[in-house]
Amino acid sequence: MQFIDLKTQQRQISGEIDLAINRVLEHGQYVLGPEVQQLEKQLASYCNASYAVSCANGTDALALALMALEIKPGDAVFCPSFTFVATAQVIPWLGALPVFVDIDPNTYNMDADSLENAILDTVSKNQLKPRAVIAVDLFGQSADYKAISRVTEKYGLTLISDNAQGFGCRLDGKSPTHWADIATTSFFPAKPLGCYGDGGAVFTNDKGIAERVESLRMYGKVMPSDLKEREFKFDSRYLSLRVGMNSRLDTIQAAILLEKLKIFEEEVERRQKIADRYSEELQNNVLQVPFTTANSLSVWAQYVIEHSDRDGLRAKLQDEGIPTAVYYPVPIHLQDFAIDYPREPNQLRVSEDKASRVIALPMHPYLLSQDQDRIIDVILNF
Ligand SMILES: *Cc1c(COP(=O)(O)O)cnc(C)c1O
């Protein structure tokens, strides 16, 4: 049994994937080829965003977002501690500091009250300038953008959605960019929409941000809007307007994603059925099953339960040949690199508590029902 089975999907669409890869090999535009633009259009449309700009991975997508916002030393960027380290690590890349915020005990997503506490504390210390918030759609479920955007609007902060685990998620039928100024995602193979390597994208409804990100992903190249605004003494193809990076999605990965996007919705439905089945059968007073917010469509990147003897349960499942994972055993504010970074005054108690209790069960669209039976049996008998 696999924790995330990528092979079954590969086998099912290998014919289409082979053809798609071969088309790229034939036309030879390996970098920023036509499939990249085609994919960006489809991604934007899927997420109801005006613009999607692809890039090399989900971490770069976050960094490009912060660069486009000109986050700089002295700035504070608020983010949860209970997430993958990339969410926080990009902030010091820009010389800014992350300020860690606690999570809601039901959804594991950023708690808007804790966010407001962290902002007020930062303002009162008067050393960092609050600039932006990165909310995470953890395990595939949308963050509470309605509450969080009220706080960001109140304090004039930019809202970024780290949608790496939540591509395709909805809240009230809307994608994160309905509330967030920028959303970023990852196409790492194990994410809900994964390619066969690394990949990422930035989404926004703001034309200026989209153009800056597109420029930044290629060494700060000149964009058509720059040409309208100024005259250049040199050939603009050789000019660099801002310090950027090399962060592009390979054309082959774009071609693969175009094929995977075709089956994505069906895969989310399959994940939903598997999640429903887990929750129905596992619901009892020893276990906590995932809480889904009203009007929220999760894409179920992970199916995470809580158990007071998490490590015992994990060992038992492993004995039975059932793979599990722990996301996340160490909240970021306890990681070596982050130990001195500021945090919300209440000390992130929920994040620390969850880290010792959560366990992720096998979750992917092709989980066999007999395998799921066995997983449920072992857990209920534990
Ligand atoms: C995976 C992930 C990232 C980073 O994406 P990569 O493509 O691996 O760089 C960022 N944030 C979260 C929450 C993630 O899960």
CSV table of C-alpha atoms and ligand atoms in Angstrom, one decimal:
chain,number,residue,atom,x,y,z
A,1,MET,CA,0.0,0.0,0.0
A,2,GLN,CA,1.2,3.5,-0.8
A,3,PHE,CA,0.7,6.7,1.2
A,4,ILE,CA,0.3,8.6,-2.1
A,5,ASP,CA,0.0,6.4,-5.2
A,6,LEU,CA,1.3,8.3,-8.2
A,7,LYS,CA,1.7,5.2,-10.4
A,8,THR,CA,-1.9,4.2,-10.9
A,9,GLN,CA,-2.7,7.7,-12.3
A,10,GLN,CA,0.4,7.5,-14.5
A,11,ARG,CA,-0.7,4.2,-15.9
A,12,GLN,CA,-4.1,5.5,-16.7
A,13,ILE,CA,-3.0,8.5,-18.7
A,14,SER,CA,0.4,7.4,-19.9
A,15,GLY,CA,-0.7,7.4,-23.5
A,16,GLU,CA,-1.8,11.0,-23.4
A,17,ILE,CA,1.3,12.0,-21.4
A,18,ASP,CA,3.7,10.3,-23.9
A,19,LEU,CA,2.0,12.1,-26.8
A,20,ALA,CA,2.2,15.4,-24.9
A,21,ILE,CA,5.9,15.0,-24.1
A,22,ASN,CA,6.6,14.0,-27.6
A,23,ARG,CA,5.0,17.1,-29.0
A,24,VAL,CA,7.4,19.2,-26.9
A,25,LEU,CA,10.4,17.1,-28.0
A,26,GLU,CA,9.2,17.7,-31.6
A,27,HIS,CA,8.8,21.5,-31.4
A,28,GLY,CA,11.9,21.9,-29.2
A,29,GLN,CA,10.8,25.0,-27.2
A,30,TYR,CA,11.8,23.5,-23.9
A,31,VAL,CA,11.7,26.7,-21.9
A,32,LEU,CA,8.6,28.9,-22.1
A,33,GLY,CA,7.2,27.0,-25.0
A,34,PRO,CA,3.5,27.3,-26.1
A,35,GLU,CA,2.3,24.7,-23.6
A,36,VAL,CA,3.3,27.1,-20.8
A,37,GLN,CA,1.1,29.9,-22.0
A,38,GLN,CA,-1.7,27.4,-22.6
A,39,LEU,CA,-1.4,26.0,-19.1
A,40,GLU,CA,-1.3,29.5,-17.5
A,41,LYS,CA,-4.6,30.4,-19.3
A,42,GLN,CA,-6.3,27.2,-18.1
A,43,LEU,CA,-4.9,27.5,-14.5
A,44,ALA,CA,-6.2,31.1,-14.3
A,45,SER,CA,-9.6,30.0,-15.5
A,46,TYR,CA,-9.8,27.1,-13.1
A,47,CYS,CA,-9.0,29.4,-10.2
A,48,ASN,CA,-11.2,32.3,-11.4
A,49,ALA,CA,-8.1,34.5,-11.4
A,50,SER,CA,-7.3,37.1,-14.0
A,51,TYR,CA,-3.7,36.0,-14.2
A,52,ALA,CA,-1.6,32.9,-13.6
A,53,VAL,CA,2.2,33.0,-14.0
A,54,SER,CA,4.0,29.7,-13.7
A,55,CYS,CA,7.4,29.2,-12.1
A,56,ALA,CA,9.9,26.6,-11.0
A,57,ASN,CA,8.3,25.5,-7.7
A,58,GLY,CA,5.9,26.5,-4.9
A,59,THR,CA,8.7,28.0,-2.8
A,60,ASP,CA,9.7,30.3,-5.7
A,61,ALA,CA,6.1,31.2,-6.2
A,62,LEU,CA,6.0,32.5,-2.6
A,63,ALA,CA,9.3,34.3,-3.0
A,64,LEU,CA,8.1,35.9,-6.3
A,65,ALA,CA,5.0,37.1,-4.6
A,66,LEU,CA,7.0,38.8,-1.8
A,67,MET,CA,9.4,40.2,-4.3
A,68,ALA,CA,6.6,41.7,-6.4
A,69,LEU,CA,5.3,43.3,-3.3
A,70,GLU,CA,8.8,44.7,-2.6
A,71,ILE,CA,8.9,43.2,0.9
A,72,LYS,CA,12.2,44.4,2.5
A,73,PRO,CA,14.3,44.4,5.7
A,74,GLY,CA,12.3,45.9,8.6
A,75,ASP,CA,9.0,44.4,7.3
A,76,ALA,CA,7.0,41.9,9.2
A,77,VAL,CA,5.1,39.1,7.3
A,78,PHE,CA,2.7,37.1,9.4
A,79,CYS,CA,2.3,33.4,8.8
A,80,PRO,CA,1.2,30.2,10.6
A,81,SER,CA,3.8,28.1,12.4
A,82,PHE,CA,1.9,24.9,11.7
A,83,THR,CA,2.8,24.5,8.0
A,84,PHE,CA,5.6,23.4,5.7
A,85,VAL,CA,8.8,25.3,6.4
A,86,ALA,CA,8.8,26.9,2.9
A,87,THR,CA,5.9,29.2,4.0
A,88,ALA,CA,8.2,30.9,6.5
A,89,GLN,CA,11.6,30.5,4.9
A,90,VAL,CA,11.0,32.7,2.0
A,91,ILE,CA,10.4,35.7,4.3
A,92,PRO,CA,14.0,36.1,5.5
A,93,TRP,CA,15.1,35.7,1.8
A,94,LEU,CA,13.8,39.2,1.4
A,95,GLY,CA,15.5,40.4,4.7
A,96,ALA,CA,12.0,40.6,6.3
A,97,LEU,CA,11.0,38.7,9.5
A,98,PRO,CA,8.2,36.1,9.8
A,99,VAL,CA,5.9,36.7,12.8
A,100,PHE,CA,4.3,33.4,13.7
A,101,VAL,CA,0.6,33.1,14.3
A,102,ASP,CA,-1.5,30.3,15.9
A,103,ILE,CA,-4.0,28.1,14.2
A,104,ASP,CA,-7.7,27.3,14.7
A,105,PRO,CA,-7.9,23.9,16.6
A,106,ASN,CA,-10.5,22.5,14.2
A,107,THR,CA,-9.3,23.5,10.8
A,108,TYR,CA,-5.5,23.8,11.5
A,109,ASN,CA,-5.6,27.0,9.5
A,110,MET,CA,-4.6,30.5,10.6
A,111,ASP,CA,-6.7,31.9,13.5
A,112,ALA,CA,-7.8,35.4,12.7
A,113,ASP,CA,-7.8,36.5,16.4
A,114,SER,CA,-4.3,35.2,16.9
A,115,LEU,CA,-3.3,37.2,13.7
A,116,GLU,CA,-4.8,40.4,15.1
A,117,ASN,CA,-3.0,39.8,18.4
A,118,ALA,CA,0.3,39.3,16.5
A,119,ILE,CA,-0.2,42.5,14.5
A,120,LEU,CA,-1.1,44.6,17.6
A,121,ASP,CA,2.0,43.2,19.4
A,122,THR,CA,4.2,44.0,16.5
A,123,VAL,CA,2.9,47.5,16.2
A,124,SER,CA,3.3,48.1,20.0
A,125,LYS,CA,7.0,46.9,19.9
A,126,ASN,CA,7.5,49.4,17.1
A,127,GLN,CA,10.5,47.6,15.5
A,128,LEU,CA,9.0,46.0,12.5
A,129,LYS,CA,6.5,47.3,10.0
A,130,PRO,CA,3.5,45.0,9.4
A,131,ARG,CA,3.3,44.5,5.6
A,132,ALA,CA,1.7,41.2,4.6
A,133,VAL,CA,0.0,38.0,5.8
A,134,ILE,CA,0.6,34.5,4.3
A,135,ALA,CA,-2.4,32.3,5.1
A,136,VAL,CA,-2.1,28.6,4.2
A,137,ASP,CA,-4.8,26.3,2.8
A,138,LEU,CA,-3.5,23.4,4.9
A,139,PHE,CA,-4.2,19.9,3.9
A,140,GLY,CA,-6.3,21.1,1.0
A,141,GLN,CA,-8.9,23.2,2.9
A,142,SER,CA,-9.3,26.9,2.3
A,143,ALA,CA,-8.1,29.2,5.1
A,144,ASP,CA,-10.7,31.4,6.7
A,145,TYR,CA,-10.3,34.2,4.2
A,146,LYS,CA,-13.5,35.9,5.3
A,147,ALA,CA,-12.2,36.5,8.8
A,148,ILE,CA,-8.5,37.0,7.8
A,149,SER,CA,-9.3,39.5,5.1
A,150,ARG,CA,-11.3,41.6,7.6
A,151,VAL,CA,-8.1,41.8,9.7
A,152,THR,CA,-5.8,42.5,6.7
A,153,GLU,CA,-8.1,45.3,5.5
A,154,LYS,CA,-8.4,46.8,9.0
A,155,TYR,CA,-4.6,47.1,9.2
A,156,GLY,CA,-3.8,47.8,5.6
A,157,LEU,CA,-1.8,44.6,5.0
A,158,THR,CA,-1.5,42.6,1.8
A,159,LEU,CA,-2.9,39.1,1.9
A,160,ILE,CA,-1.1,36.2,0.2
A,161,SER,CA,-2.6,32.7,0.0
A,162,ASP,CA,-0.1,29.8,0.2
A,163,ASN,CA,-2.3,27.5,-1.8
A,164,ALA,CA,0.4,24.8,-2.4
A,165,GLN,CA,-1.8,22.1,-0.8
A,166,GLY,CA,-5.1,23.6,-1.8
A,167,PHE,CA,-5.1,24.1,-5.6
A,168,GLY,CA,-8.7,23.9,-6.6
A,169,CYS,CA,-10.2,24.5,-3.1
A,170,ARG,CA,-13.2,26.7,-2.7
A,171,LEU,CA,-14.8,28.7,0.0
A,172,ASP,CA,-18.4,29.9,-0.7
A,173,GLY,CA,-17.7,28.6,-4.2
A,174,LYS,CA,-14.7,31.0,-4.6
A,175,SER,CA,-11.0,30.5,-5.0
A,176,PRO,CA,-8.5,32.2,-2.5
A,177,THR,CA,-7.8,35.0,-5.0
A,178,HIS,CA,-11.3,36.3,-4.3
A,179,TRP,CA,-9.9,37.5,-1.0
A,180,ALA,CA,-6.2,37.3,-1.4
A,181,ASP,CA,-4.1,39.8,-3.4
A,182,ILE,CA,-1.9,36.9,-4.5
A,183,ALA,CA,-2.2,33.1,-4.3
A,184,THR,CA,0.7,30.7,-4.9
A,185,THR,CA,0.7,27.0,-5.6
A,186,SER,CA,3.0,24.1,-6.1
A,187,PHE,CA,3.0,21.3,-8.6
A,188,PHE,CA,5.3,19.0,-6.6
A,189,PRO,CA,4.3,15.4,-7.5
A,190,ALA,CA,2.6,14.7,-4.2
A,191,LYS,CA,0.4,17.9,-4.2
A,192,PRO,CA,-3.2,17.6,-5.4
A,193,LEU,CA,-2.2,18.7,-8.9
A,194,GLY,CA,1.3,17.5,-9.3
A,195,CYS,CA,3.7,17.3,-12.3
A,196,TYR,CA,6.6,14.9,-12.8
A,197,GLY,CA,9.2,17.1,-11.1
A,198,ASP,CA,9.0,20.6,-9.6
A,199,GLY,CA,6.6,23.3,-10.6
A,200,GLY,CA,4.6,26.2,-9.2
A,201,ALA,CA,2.4,29.2,-10.1
A,202,VAL,CA,1.4,32.6,-8.9
A,203,PHE,CA,-2.3,33.8,-9.2
A,204,THR,CA,-3.6,37.3,-9.0
A,205,ASN,CA,-6.3,39.7,-10.3
A,206,ASP,CA,-3.9,42.6,-10.3
A,207,LYS,CA,-2.3,43.2,-13.7
A,208,GLY,CA,0.7,45.1,-12.2
A,209,ILE,CA,1.5,42.3,-9.8
A,210,ALA,CA,1.2,39.7,-12.6
A,211,GLU,CA,3.6,41.6,-14.8
A,212,ARG,CA,6.1,42.1,-12.1
A,213,VAL,CA,6.1,38.4,-11.3
A,214,GLU,CA,6.5,37.5,-15.0
A,215,SER,CA,9.5,39.9,-15.1
A,216,LEU,CA,11.0,38.7,-11.9
A,217,ARG,CA,10.9,35.0,-12.9
A,218,MET,CA,13.3,35.9,-15.7
A,219,TYR,CA,15.9,38.2,-14.2
A,220,GLY,CA,13.7,41.3,-14.2
A,221,LYS,CA,13.1,41.3,-17.9
A,222,VAL,CA,11.4,44.3,-19.6
A,223,MET,CA,7.6,43.8,-20.0
A,224,PRO,CA,5.4,45.4,-22.7
A,225,SER,CA,4.0,47.8,-20.1
A,226,ASP,CA,7.5,49.0,-19.3
A,227,LEU,CA,8.0,49.8,-23.0
A,228,LYS,CA,4.8,51.9,-22.9
A,229,GLU,CA,6.0,53.8,-19.8
A,230,ARG,CA,9.6,54.6,-20.8
A,231,GLU,CA,12.0,54.7,-23.7
A,232,PHE,CA,15.1,52.5,-23.6
A,233,LYS,CA,18.4,53.5,-25.0
A,234,PHE,CA,19.4,49.8,-25.6
A,235,ASP,CA,17.6,46.8,-27.1
A,236,SER,CA,15.0,46.0,-24.4
A,237,ARG,CA,15.5,42.2,-24.9
A,238,TYR,CA,18.9,42.6,-23.2
A,239,LEU,CA,17.8,44.8,-20.3
A,240,SER,CA,17.1,43.9,-16.7
A,241,LEU,CA,14.9,46.3,-14.7
A,242,ARG,CA,14.8,44.6,-11.3
A,243,VAL,CA,16.7,42.0,-9.4
A,244,GLY,CA,14.9,38.7,-10.2
A,245,MET,CA,15.7,35.1,-10.6
A,246,ASN,CA,15.5,32.2,-13.0
A,247,SER,CA,12.3,30.5,-12.1
A,248,ARG,CA,10.4,29.0,-15.0
A,249,LEU,CA,8.2,26.0,-15.4
A,250,ASP,CA,9.7,23.6,-18.0
A,251,THR,CA,7.6,23.2,-21.1
A,252,ILE,CA,7.5,19.4,-20.6
A,253,GLN,CA,6.0,19.9,-17.1
A,254,ALA,CA,3.4,22.3,-18.5
A,255,ALA,CA,2.5,19.7,-21.1
A,256,ILE,CA,2.1,17.0,-18.4
A,257,LEU,CA,0.0,19.4,-16.2
A,258,LEU,CA,-2.3,20.1,-19.2
A,259,GLU,CA,-3.1,16.4,-19.3
A,260,LYS,CA,-3.5,16.1,-15.6
A,261,LEU,CA,-5.8,19.1,-15.4
A,262,LYS,CA,-8.3,17.2,-17.5
A,263,ILE,CA,-8.8,14.6,-14.9
A,264,PHE,CA,-8.3,16.8,-11.9
A,265,GLU,CA,-11.9,17.5,-11.0
A,266,GLU,CA,-12.8,13.8,-11.1
A,267,GLU,CA,-9.8,13.1,-8.9
A,268,VAL,CA,-11.0,15.6,-6.3
A,269,GLU,CA,-14.4,13.9,-6.3
A,270,ARG,CA,-12.7,10.6,-5.7
A,271,ARG,CA,-10.7,12.1,-2.8
A,272,GLN,CA,-13.9,13.5,-1.4
A,273,LYS,CA,-15.5,10.1,-1.4
A,274,ILE,CA,-12.5,8.5,0.4
A,275,ALA,CA,-12.5,11.3,2.9
A,276,ASP,CA,-16.2,10.9,3.6
A,277,ARG,CA,-15.8,7.2,4.1
A,278,TYR,CA,-12.9,7.6,6.5
A,279,SER,CA,-14.8,10.2,8.5
A,280,GLU,CA,-18.0,8.1,8.7
A,281,GLU,CA,-16.2,5.0,10.0
A,282,LEU,CA,-13.6,6.6,12.2
A,283,GLN,CA,-15.8,9.1,14.0
A,284,ASN,CA,-15.7,8.2,17.7
A,285,ASN,CA,-14.6,9.7,21.1
A,286,VAL,CA,-11.0,8.5,20.9
A,287,LEU,CA,-10.3,10.0,17.5
A,288,GLN,CA,-10.7,13.4,16.0
A,289,VAL,CA,-11.5,13.4,12.3
A,290,PRO,CA,-11.0,16.4,10.0
A,291,PHE,CA,-13.4,19.3,10.4
A,292,THR,CA,-14.7,20.8,7.2
A,293,THR,CA,-16.0,24.4,7.3
A,294,ALA,CA,-19.4,25.1,5.9
A,295,ASN,CA,-19.5,26.0,2.2
A,296,SER,CA,-15.9,24.8,1.9
A,297,LEU,CA,-14.6,22.4,-0.8
A,298,SER,CA,-11.4,20.8,0.3
A,299,VAL,CA,-9.1,19.1,-2.3
A,300,TRP,CA,-7.9,16.7,0.4
A,301,ALA,CA,-4.2,17.0,-0.1
A,302,GLN,CA,-4.0,15.1,3.3
A,303,TYR,CA,-6.5,13.3,5.4
A,304,VAL,CA,-5.3,14.0,9.0
A,305,ILE,CA,-6.8,12.6,12.2
A,306,GLU,CA,-5.8,13.2,15.8
A,307,HIS,CA,-5.1,10.5,18.4
A,308,SER,CA,-3.8,10.9,21.9
A,309,ASP,CA,-1.4,8.0,21.3
A,310,ARG,CA,-0.4,9.1,17.9
A,311,ASP,CA,3.0,7.4,17.9
A,312,GLY,CA,1.5,4.1,19.2
A,313,LEU,CA,-1.1,4.2,16.4
A,314,ARG,CA,1.5,4.9,13.8
A,315,ALA,CA,3.7,2.0,14.9
A,316,LYS,CA,0.7,-0.3,14.8
A,317,LEU,CA,-0.3,0.8,11.3
A,318,GLN,CA,3.3,0.4,10.2
A,319,ASP,CA,3.4,-3.2,11.6
A,320,GLU,CA,0.3,-3.9,9.4
A,321,GLY,CA,2.1,-2.5,6.3
A,322,ILE,CA,0.1,0.8,6.3
A,323,PRO,CA,2.2,3.9,5.6
A,324,THR,CA,1.4,7.1,7.4
A,325,ALA,CA,3.0,10.5,7.8
A,326,VAL,CA,3.1,13.3,10.4
A,327,TYR,CA,2.4,16.8,9.1
A,328,TYR,CA,3.9,18.5,11.1
A,329,PRO,CA,5.8,17.0,14.0
A,330,VAL,CA,7.7,20.3,14.7
A,331,PRO,CA,6.0,23.7,14.4
A,332,ILE,CA,8.2,26.1,12.6
A,333,HIS,CA,8.7,28.4,15.6
A,334,LEU,CA,10.6,25.5,17.3
A,335,GLN,CA,12.9,24.9,14.3
A,336,ASP,CA,16.5,25.9,14.7
A,337,PHE,CA,16.4,28.5,12.0
A,338,ALA,CA,13.3,30.2,13.4
A,339,ILE,CA,13.9,30.0,17.1
A,340,ASP,CA,14.6,33.8,17.5
A,341,TYR,CA,11.8,35.0,15.1
A,342,PRO,CA,8.9,36.8,16.7
A,343,ARG,CA,5.6,35.1,17.5
A,344,GLU,CA,2.2,35.8,18.7
A,345,PRO,CA,2.3,36.7,22.5
A,346,ASN,CA,0.1,33.6,23.5
A,347,GLN,CA,3.0,31.3,22.5
A,348,LEU,CA,1.3,29.2,19.8
A,349,ARG,CA,-0.2,26.7,22.2
A,350,VAL,CA,-2.5,25.1,19.6
A,351,SER,CA,0.3,24.6,17.1
A,352,GLU,CA,2.4,22.9,19.7
A,353,ASP,CA,-0.4,20.7,20.9
A,354,LYS,CA,-1.5,19.6,17.4
A,355,ALA,CA,2.1,18.7,16.4
A,356,SER,CA,2.0,15.9,19.0
A,357,ARG,CA,-1.4,14.5,18.0
A,358,VAL,CA,-1.8,14.6,14.2
A,359,ILE,CA,-1.3,11.6,11.9
A,360,ALA,CA,-2.0,11.6,8.1
A,361,LEU,CA,-3.5,8.5,6.6
A,362,PRO,CA,-3.1,7.2,3.0
A,363,MET,CA,-5.0,9.6,0.7
A,364,HIS,CA,-5.0,9.7,-3.0
A,365,PRO,CA,-7.7,9.3,-5.7
A,366,TYR,CA,-6.9,5.6,-6.4
A,367,LEU,CA,-7.0,4.2,-2.9
A,368,LEU,CA,-8.7,0.8,-3.2
A,369,SER,CA,-11.8,0.2,-1.0
A,370,GLN,CA,-10.3,-3.0,0.4
A,371,ASP,CA,-7.2,-1.1,1.4
A,372,GLN,CA,-9.3,1.5,3.0
A,373,ASP,CA,-11.3,-1.2,4.9
A,374,ARG,CA,-8.0,-2.5,6.3
A,375,ILE,CA,-6.8,0.9,7.4
A,376,ILE,CA,-10.1,1.6,9.1
A,377,ASP,CA,-10.1,-1.9,10.8
A,378,VAL,CA,-6.6,-1.5,12.2
A,379,ILE,CA,-7.4,2.0,13.6
A,380,LEU,CA,-10.7,0.9,15.2
A,381,ASN,CA,-9.0,-2.1,16.8
A,382,PHE,CA,-6.2,-0.1,18.2
B,1,LIG,C1,4.8,22.1,-0.7
B,1,LIG,C2,4.6,23.4,-0.1
B,1,LIG,C3,5.3,24.5,-0.4
B,1,LIG,C4,6.5,24.5,-1.3
B,1,LIG,O1,6.3,24.0,-2.6
B,1,LIG,P1,7.5,23.4,-3.4
B,1,LIG,O2,6.9,23.2,-4.8
B,1,LIG,O3,7.9,22.1,-2.8
B,1,LIG,O4,8.6,24.4,-3.4
B,1,LIG,C5,5.0,25.7,0.2
B,1,LIG,N1,4.0,25.8,1.1
B,1,LIG,C6,3.3,24.7,1.5
B,1,LIG,C7,2.2,24.8,2.5
B,1,LIG,C8,3.6,23.4,0.9
B,1,LIG,O5,2.9,22.4,1.3
